[in-house]
mmCIF file of C-alpha atoms in Angstrom:
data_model
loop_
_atom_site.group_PDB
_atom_site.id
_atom_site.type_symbol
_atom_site.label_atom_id
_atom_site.label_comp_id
_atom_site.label_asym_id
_atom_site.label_seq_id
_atom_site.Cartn_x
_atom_site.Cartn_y
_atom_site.Cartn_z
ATOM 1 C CA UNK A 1 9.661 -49.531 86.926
ATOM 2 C CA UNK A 2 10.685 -46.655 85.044
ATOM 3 C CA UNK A 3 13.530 -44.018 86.118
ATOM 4 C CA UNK A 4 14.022 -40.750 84.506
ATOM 5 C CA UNK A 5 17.298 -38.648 84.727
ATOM 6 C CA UNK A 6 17.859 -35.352 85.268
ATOM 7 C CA UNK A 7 20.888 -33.274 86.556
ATOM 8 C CA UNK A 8 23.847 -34.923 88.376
ATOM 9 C CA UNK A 9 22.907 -33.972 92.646
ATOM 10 C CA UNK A 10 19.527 -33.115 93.999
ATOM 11 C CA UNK A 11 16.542 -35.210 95.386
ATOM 12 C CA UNK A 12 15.992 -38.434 93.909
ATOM 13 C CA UNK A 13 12.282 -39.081 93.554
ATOM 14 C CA UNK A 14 9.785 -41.696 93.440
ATOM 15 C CA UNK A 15 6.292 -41.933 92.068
ATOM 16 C CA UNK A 16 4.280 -44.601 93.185
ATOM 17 C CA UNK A 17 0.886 -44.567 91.534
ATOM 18 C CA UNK A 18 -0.644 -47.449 89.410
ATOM 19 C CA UNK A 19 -2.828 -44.829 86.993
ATOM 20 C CA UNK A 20 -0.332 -43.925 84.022
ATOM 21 C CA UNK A 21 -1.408 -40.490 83.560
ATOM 22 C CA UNK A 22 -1.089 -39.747 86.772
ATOM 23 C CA UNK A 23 2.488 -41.058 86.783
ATOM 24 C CA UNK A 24 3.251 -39.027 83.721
ATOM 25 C CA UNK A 25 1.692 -35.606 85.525
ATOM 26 C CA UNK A 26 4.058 -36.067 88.191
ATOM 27 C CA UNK A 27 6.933 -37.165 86.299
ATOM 28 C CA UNK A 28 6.486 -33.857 83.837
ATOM 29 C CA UNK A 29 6.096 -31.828 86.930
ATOM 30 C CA UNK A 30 9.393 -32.994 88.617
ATOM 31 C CA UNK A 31 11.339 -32.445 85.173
ATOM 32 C CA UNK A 32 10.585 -28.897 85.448
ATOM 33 C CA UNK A 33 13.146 -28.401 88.968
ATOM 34 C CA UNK A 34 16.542 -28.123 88.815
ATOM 35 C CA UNK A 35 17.044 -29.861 92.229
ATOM 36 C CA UNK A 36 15.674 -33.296 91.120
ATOM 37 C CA UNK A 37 18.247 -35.401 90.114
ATOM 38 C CA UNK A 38 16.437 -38.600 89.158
ATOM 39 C CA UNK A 39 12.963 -39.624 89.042
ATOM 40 C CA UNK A 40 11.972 -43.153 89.232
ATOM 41 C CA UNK A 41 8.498 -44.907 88.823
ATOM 42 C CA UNK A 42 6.440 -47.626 90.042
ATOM 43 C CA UNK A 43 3.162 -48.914 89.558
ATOM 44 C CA UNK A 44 2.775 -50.892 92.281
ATOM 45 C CA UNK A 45 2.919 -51.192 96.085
ATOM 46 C CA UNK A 46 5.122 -53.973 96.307
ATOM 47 C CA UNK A 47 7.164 -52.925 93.526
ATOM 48 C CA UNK A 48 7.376 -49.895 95.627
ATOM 49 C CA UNK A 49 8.209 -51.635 98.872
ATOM 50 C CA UNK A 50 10.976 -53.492 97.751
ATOM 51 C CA UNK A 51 13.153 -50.113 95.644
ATOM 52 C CA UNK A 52 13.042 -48.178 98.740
ATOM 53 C CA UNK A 53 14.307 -50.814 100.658
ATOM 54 C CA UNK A 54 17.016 -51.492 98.166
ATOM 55 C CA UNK A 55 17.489 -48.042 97.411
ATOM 56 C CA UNK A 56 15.691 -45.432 99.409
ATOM 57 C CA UNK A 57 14.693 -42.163 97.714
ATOM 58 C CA UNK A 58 14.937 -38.790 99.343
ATOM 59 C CA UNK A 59 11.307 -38.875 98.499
ATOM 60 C CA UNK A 60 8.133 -40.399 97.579
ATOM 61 C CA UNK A 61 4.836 -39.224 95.921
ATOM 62 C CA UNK A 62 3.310 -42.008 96.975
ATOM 63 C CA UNK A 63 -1.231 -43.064 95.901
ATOM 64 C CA UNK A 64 -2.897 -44.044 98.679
ATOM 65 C CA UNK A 65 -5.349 -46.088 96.697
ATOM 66 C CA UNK A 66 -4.065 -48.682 94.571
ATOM 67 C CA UNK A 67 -4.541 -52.735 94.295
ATOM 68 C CA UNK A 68 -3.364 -55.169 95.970
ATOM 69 C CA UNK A 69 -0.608 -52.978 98.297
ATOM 70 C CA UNK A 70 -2.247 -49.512 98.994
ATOM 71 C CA UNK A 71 0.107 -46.683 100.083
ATOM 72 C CA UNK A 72 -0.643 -47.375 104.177
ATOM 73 C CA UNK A 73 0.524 -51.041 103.327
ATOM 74 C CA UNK A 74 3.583 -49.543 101.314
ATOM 75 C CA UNK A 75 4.524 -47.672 104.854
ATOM 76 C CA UNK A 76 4.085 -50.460 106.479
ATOM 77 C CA UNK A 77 6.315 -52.739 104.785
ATOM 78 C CA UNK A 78 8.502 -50.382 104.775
ATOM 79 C CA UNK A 79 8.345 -49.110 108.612
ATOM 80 C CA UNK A 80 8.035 -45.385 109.405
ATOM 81 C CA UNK A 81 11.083 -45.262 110.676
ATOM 82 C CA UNK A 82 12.554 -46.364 107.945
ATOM 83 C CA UNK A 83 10.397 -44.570 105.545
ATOM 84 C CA UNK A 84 11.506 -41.650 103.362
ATOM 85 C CA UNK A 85 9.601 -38.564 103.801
ATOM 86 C CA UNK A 86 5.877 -38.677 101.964
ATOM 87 C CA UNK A 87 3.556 -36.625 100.183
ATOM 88 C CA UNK A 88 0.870 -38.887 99.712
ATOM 89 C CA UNK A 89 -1.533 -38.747 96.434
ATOM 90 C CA UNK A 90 -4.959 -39.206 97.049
ATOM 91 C CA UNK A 91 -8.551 -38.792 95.391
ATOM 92 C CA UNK A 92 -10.226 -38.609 99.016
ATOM 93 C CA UNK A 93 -13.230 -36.655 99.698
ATOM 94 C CA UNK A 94 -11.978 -33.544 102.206
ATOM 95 C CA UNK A 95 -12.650 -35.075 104.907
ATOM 96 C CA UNK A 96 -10.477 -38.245 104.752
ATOM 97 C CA UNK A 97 -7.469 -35.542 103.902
ATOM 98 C CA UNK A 98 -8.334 -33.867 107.431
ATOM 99 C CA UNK A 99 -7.031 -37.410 108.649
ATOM 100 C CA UNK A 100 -3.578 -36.193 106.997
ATOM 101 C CA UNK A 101 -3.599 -32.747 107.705
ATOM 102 C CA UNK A 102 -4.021 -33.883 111.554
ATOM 103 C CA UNK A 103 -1.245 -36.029 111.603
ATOM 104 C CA UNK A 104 1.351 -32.761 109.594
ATOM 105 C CA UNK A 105 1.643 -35.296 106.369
ATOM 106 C CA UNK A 106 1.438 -33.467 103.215
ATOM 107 C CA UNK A 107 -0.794 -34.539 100.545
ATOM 108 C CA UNK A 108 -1.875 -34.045 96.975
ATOM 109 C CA UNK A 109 -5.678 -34.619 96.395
ATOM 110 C CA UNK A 110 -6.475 -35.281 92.916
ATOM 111 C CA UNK A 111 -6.858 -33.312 90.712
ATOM 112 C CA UNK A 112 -4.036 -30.886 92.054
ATOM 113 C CA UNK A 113 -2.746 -27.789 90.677
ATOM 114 C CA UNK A 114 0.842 -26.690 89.676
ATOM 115 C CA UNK A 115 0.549 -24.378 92.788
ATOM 116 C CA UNK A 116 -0.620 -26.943 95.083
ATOM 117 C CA UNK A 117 2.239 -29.140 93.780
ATOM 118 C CA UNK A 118 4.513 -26.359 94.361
ATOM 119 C CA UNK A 119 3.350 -26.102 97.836
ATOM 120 C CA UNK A 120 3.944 -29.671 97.999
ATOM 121 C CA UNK A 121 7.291 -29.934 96.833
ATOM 122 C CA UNK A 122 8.615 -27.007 98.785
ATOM 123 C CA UNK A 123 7.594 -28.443 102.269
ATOM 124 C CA UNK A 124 9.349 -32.138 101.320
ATOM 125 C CA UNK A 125 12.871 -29.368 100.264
ATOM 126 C CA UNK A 126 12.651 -28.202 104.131
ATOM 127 C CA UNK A 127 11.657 -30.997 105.842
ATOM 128 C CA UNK A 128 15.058 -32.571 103.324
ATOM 129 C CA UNK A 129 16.883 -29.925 104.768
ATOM 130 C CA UNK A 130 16.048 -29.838 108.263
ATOM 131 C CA UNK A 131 16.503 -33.935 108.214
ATOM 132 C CA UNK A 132 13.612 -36.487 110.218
ATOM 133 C CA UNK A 133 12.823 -35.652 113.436
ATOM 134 C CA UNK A 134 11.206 -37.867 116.237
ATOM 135 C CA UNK A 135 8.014 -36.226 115.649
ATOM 136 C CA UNK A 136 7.529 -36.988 112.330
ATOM 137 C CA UNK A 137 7.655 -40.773 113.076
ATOM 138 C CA UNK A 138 5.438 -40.578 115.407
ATOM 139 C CA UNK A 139 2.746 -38.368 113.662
ATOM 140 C CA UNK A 140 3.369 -41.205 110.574
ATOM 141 C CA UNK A 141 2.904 -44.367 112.841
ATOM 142 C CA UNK A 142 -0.056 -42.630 114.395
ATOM 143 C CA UNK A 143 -1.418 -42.480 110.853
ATOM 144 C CA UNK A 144 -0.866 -45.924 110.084
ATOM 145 C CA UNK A 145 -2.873 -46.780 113.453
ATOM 146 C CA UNK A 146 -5.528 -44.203 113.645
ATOM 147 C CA UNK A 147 -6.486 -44.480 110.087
ATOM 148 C CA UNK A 148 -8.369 -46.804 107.885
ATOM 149 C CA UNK A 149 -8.601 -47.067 104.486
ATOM 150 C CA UNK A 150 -11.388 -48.260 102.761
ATOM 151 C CA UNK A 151 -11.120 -49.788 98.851
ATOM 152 C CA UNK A 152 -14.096 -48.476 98.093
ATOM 153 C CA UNK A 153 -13.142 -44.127 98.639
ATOM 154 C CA UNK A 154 -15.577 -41.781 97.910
ATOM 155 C CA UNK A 155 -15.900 -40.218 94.337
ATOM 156 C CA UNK A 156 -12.901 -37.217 94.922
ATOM 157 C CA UNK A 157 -14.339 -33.934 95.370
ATOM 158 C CA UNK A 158 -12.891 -30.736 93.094
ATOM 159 C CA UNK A 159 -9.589 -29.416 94.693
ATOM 160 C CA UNK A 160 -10.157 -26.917 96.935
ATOM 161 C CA UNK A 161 -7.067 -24.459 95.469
ATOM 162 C CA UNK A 162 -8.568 -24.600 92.020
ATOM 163 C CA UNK A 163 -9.319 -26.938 88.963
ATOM 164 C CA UNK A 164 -7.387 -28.991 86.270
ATOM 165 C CA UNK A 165 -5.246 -26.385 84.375
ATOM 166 C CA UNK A 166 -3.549 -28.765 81.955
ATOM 167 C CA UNK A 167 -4.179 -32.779 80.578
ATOM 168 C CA UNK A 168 -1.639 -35.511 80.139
ATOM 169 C CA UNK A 169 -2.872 -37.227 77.268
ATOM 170 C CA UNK A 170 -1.055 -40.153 76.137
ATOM 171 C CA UNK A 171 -0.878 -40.142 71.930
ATOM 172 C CA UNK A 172 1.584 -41.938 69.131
ATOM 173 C CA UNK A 173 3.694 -43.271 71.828
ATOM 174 C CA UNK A 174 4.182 -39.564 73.693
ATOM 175 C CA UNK A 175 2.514 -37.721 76.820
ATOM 176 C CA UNK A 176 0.419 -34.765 75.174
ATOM 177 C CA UNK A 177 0.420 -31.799 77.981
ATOM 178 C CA UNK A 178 -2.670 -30.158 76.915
ATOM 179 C CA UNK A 179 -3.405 -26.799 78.582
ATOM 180 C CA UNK A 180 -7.360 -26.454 79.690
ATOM 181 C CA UNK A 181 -7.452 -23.452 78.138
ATOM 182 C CA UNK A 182 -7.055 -24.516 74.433
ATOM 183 C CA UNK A 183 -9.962 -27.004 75.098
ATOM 184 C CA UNK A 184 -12.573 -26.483 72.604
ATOM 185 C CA UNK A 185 -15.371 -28.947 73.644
ATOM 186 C CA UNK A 186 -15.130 -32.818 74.698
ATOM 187 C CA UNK A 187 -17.140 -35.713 73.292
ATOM 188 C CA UNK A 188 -18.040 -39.126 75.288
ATOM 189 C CA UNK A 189 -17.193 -41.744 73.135
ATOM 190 C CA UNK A 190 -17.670 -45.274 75.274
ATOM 191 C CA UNK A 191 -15.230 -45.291 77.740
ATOM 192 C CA UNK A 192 -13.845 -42.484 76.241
ATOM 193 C CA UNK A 193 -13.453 -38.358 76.241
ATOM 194 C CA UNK A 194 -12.106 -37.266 73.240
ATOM 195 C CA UNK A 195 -10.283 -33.597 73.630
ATOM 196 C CA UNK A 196 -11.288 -31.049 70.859
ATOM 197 C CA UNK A 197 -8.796 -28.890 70.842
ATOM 198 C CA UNK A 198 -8.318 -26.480 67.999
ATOM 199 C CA UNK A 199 -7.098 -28.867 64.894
ATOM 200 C CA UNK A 200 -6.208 -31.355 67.685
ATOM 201 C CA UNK A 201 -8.351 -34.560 68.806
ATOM 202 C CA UNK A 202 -6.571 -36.465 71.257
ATOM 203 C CA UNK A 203 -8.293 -39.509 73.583
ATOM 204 C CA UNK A 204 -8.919 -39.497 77.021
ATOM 205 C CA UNK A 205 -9.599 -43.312 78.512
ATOM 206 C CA UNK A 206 -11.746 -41.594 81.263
ATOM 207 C CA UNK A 207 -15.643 -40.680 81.592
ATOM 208 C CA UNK A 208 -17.228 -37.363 80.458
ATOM 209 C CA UNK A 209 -18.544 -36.998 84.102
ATOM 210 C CA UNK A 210 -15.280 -37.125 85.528
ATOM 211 C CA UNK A 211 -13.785 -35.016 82.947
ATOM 212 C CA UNK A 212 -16.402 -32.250 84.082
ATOM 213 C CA UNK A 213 -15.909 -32.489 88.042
ATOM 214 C CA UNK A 214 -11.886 -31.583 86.925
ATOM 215 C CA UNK A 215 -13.247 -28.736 84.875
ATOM 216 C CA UNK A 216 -14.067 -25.413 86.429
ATOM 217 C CA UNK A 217 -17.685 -24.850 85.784
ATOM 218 C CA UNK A 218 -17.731 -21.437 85.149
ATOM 219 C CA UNK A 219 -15.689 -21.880 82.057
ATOM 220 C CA UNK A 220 -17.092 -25.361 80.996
ATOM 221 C CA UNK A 221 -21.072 -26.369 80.318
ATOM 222 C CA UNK A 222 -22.801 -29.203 79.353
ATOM 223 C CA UNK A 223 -25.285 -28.947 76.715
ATOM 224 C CA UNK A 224 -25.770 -32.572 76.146
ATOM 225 C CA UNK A 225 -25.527 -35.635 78.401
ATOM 226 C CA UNK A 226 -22.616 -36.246 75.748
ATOM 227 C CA UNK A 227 -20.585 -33.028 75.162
ATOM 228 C CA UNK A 228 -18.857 -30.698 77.193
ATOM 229 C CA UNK A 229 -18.037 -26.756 75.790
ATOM 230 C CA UNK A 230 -15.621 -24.382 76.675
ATOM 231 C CA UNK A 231 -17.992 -21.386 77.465
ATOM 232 C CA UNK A 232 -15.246 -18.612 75.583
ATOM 233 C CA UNK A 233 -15.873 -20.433 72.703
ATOM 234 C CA UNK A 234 -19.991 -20.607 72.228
ATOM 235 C CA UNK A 235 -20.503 -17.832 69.891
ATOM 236 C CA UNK A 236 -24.513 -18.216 69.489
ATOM 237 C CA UNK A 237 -27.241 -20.485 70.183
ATOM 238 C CA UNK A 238 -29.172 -20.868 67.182
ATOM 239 C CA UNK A 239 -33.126 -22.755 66.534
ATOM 240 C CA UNK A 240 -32.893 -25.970 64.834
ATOM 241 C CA UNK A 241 -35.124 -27.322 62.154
ATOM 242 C CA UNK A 242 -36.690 -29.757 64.524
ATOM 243 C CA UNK A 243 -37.454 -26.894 67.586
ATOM 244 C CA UNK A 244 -34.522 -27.667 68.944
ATOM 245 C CA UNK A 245 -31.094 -25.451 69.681
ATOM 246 C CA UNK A 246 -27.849 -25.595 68.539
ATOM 247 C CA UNK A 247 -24.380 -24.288 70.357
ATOM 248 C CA UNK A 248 -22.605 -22.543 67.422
ATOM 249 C CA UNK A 249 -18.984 -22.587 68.337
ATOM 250 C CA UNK A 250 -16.535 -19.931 66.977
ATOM 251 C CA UNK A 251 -14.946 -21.989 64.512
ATOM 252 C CA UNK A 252 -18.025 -23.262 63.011
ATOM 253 C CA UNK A 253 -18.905 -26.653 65.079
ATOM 254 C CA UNK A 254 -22.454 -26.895 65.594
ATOM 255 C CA UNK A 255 -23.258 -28.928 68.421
ATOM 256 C CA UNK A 256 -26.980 -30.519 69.924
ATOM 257 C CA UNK A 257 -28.659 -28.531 72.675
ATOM 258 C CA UNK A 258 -30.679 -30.902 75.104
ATOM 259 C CA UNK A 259 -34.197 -28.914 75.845
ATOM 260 C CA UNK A 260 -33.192 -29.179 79.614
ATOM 261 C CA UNK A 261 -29.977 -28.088 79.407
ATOM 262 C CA UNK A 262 -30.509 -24.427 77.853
ATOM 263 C CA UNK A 263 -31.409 -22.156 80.344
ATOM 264 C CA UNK A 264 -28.061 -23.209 82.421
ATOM 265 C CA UNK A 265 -25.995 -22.631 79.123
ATOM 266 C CA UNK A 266 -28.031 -19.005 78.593
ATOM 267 C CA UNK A 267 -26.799 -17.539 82.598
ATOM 268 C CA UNK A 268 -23.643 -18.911 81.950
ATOM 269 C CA UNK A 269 -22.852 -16.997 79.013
ATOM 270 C CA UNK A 270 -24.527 -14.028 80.604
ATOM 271 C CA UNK A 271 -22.053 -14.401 83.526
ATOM 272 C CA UNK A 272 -19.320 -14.308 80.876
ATOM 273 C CA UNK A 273 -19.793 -11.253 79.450
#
């Protein structure tokens, strides 16, 4: 468990989620308001279970999927009606989140925006403010009846209020918060992604594939089954010596063109201008 303090007053917060980086995107989020007075973090359901019994938070961001203890078994250790108000985290395809929009619970679906987390946060301040009704214990025990979660979710579908703007990368010890828009290009690198951006080359422990579904793909293009490129940054495609192409990037990188890939990287940059 890790707790984080702010300013004396305010909402004390906790993030349950057993991904790191998804801890530290909340976390660095939450810093930002002046009403949060303490942040605290767990990894795990249990973990979870037993610090809001102990001492209950004014509110939970709270993953649905994790081992062991998933969020629905976190609420129900806990009890709804003993609950603190939620705004579950999830990487559920849209229509396992109508199953939360139905029942008035807020939700994040991964990846979220700053906006959407705005949204978020300023529904749990009035819902703080107003205080629990009866309702809203009812709407979460008929979640906990109504709904059931499977271990093995769907891949998560893009986030229908827009794509990753910024990445928590985790480098000498600190949380890197690397905005999307100072990505050069990424590189697979086993179960890697490693983040060109300008002089910068930090290491994402996550798949090229899932790096592009965050991405949005008007901006970023494939051009090898390896190598993702920030569109405003391709300056010319150039012939290679074996037939081939190259993507000349604006500082000088010259990266491989797969044969298949070039007519999709040719409209994109005509969309772009």
């Amino acid at each position: 468990m890790r707790d984080t303090m702010a300013v004396e007053g305010g909402m004390r917060v906790l993030v349950v989620d057993d991904e790191p980086l998804a801890r530290d995107n909340v976390r660095h989020l939450l810093a930002r308001e002046p009403d949060v007075s303490a942040i605290r973090e767990c990894e795990g359901g249990q973990e979870a279970v037993e610090l809001i019994l102990r001492e209950p938070p004014d509110l939970v961001f709270l993953d649905v999927q994790m081992p062991e203890l998933d969020g629905f078994g976190v609420v129900r250790e806990v009890g709804p009606e003993r609950m603190p108000p939620v705004i579950f985290v999830t990487a559920f395809d849209r229509y396992a989140v109508r199953a939360f929009e139905v029942n008035a619970l807020d939700y994040l679906l991964k990846p979220f925006s700053d906006a959407r987390f705005q949204e978020a946060l300023g529904r749990a301040r009035k819902q703080r403010a107003m205080g629990r009704d009866r309702g809203m214990l009812e709407r979460l025990s008929a979640l906990l009846s109504d709904y059931r979660f499977h271990a093995e979710a769907p891949p998560p579908s893009a986030p229908p209020d827009g794509y990753l703007e910024r990445i928590a990368v985790k480098t000498d010890g600190k949380v890197l918060l690397l905005p999307v828009s100072e990505l050069d290009w990424c590189e697979a690198e086993g179960n890697y992604v490693v983040l060109h951006a300008g002089g910068k080359s930090p290491m994402l422990r996550e798949t090229l594939n899932r790096v592009e579904q965050l991405l949005d793909p008007k901006c970023f293009v494939r051009v090898h089954r390896s190598t993702l490129v920030n569109v405003n940054r391709i300056r010319e495609l150039e012939p290679d010596v074996d037939k081939g192409w190259v993507v000349v990037l604006r500082d000088g990188t010259r990266l491989r063109l797969s044969p298949g890939r070039k007519s999709a990287v040719e409209a994109l940059l005509r969309q772009s201008f």
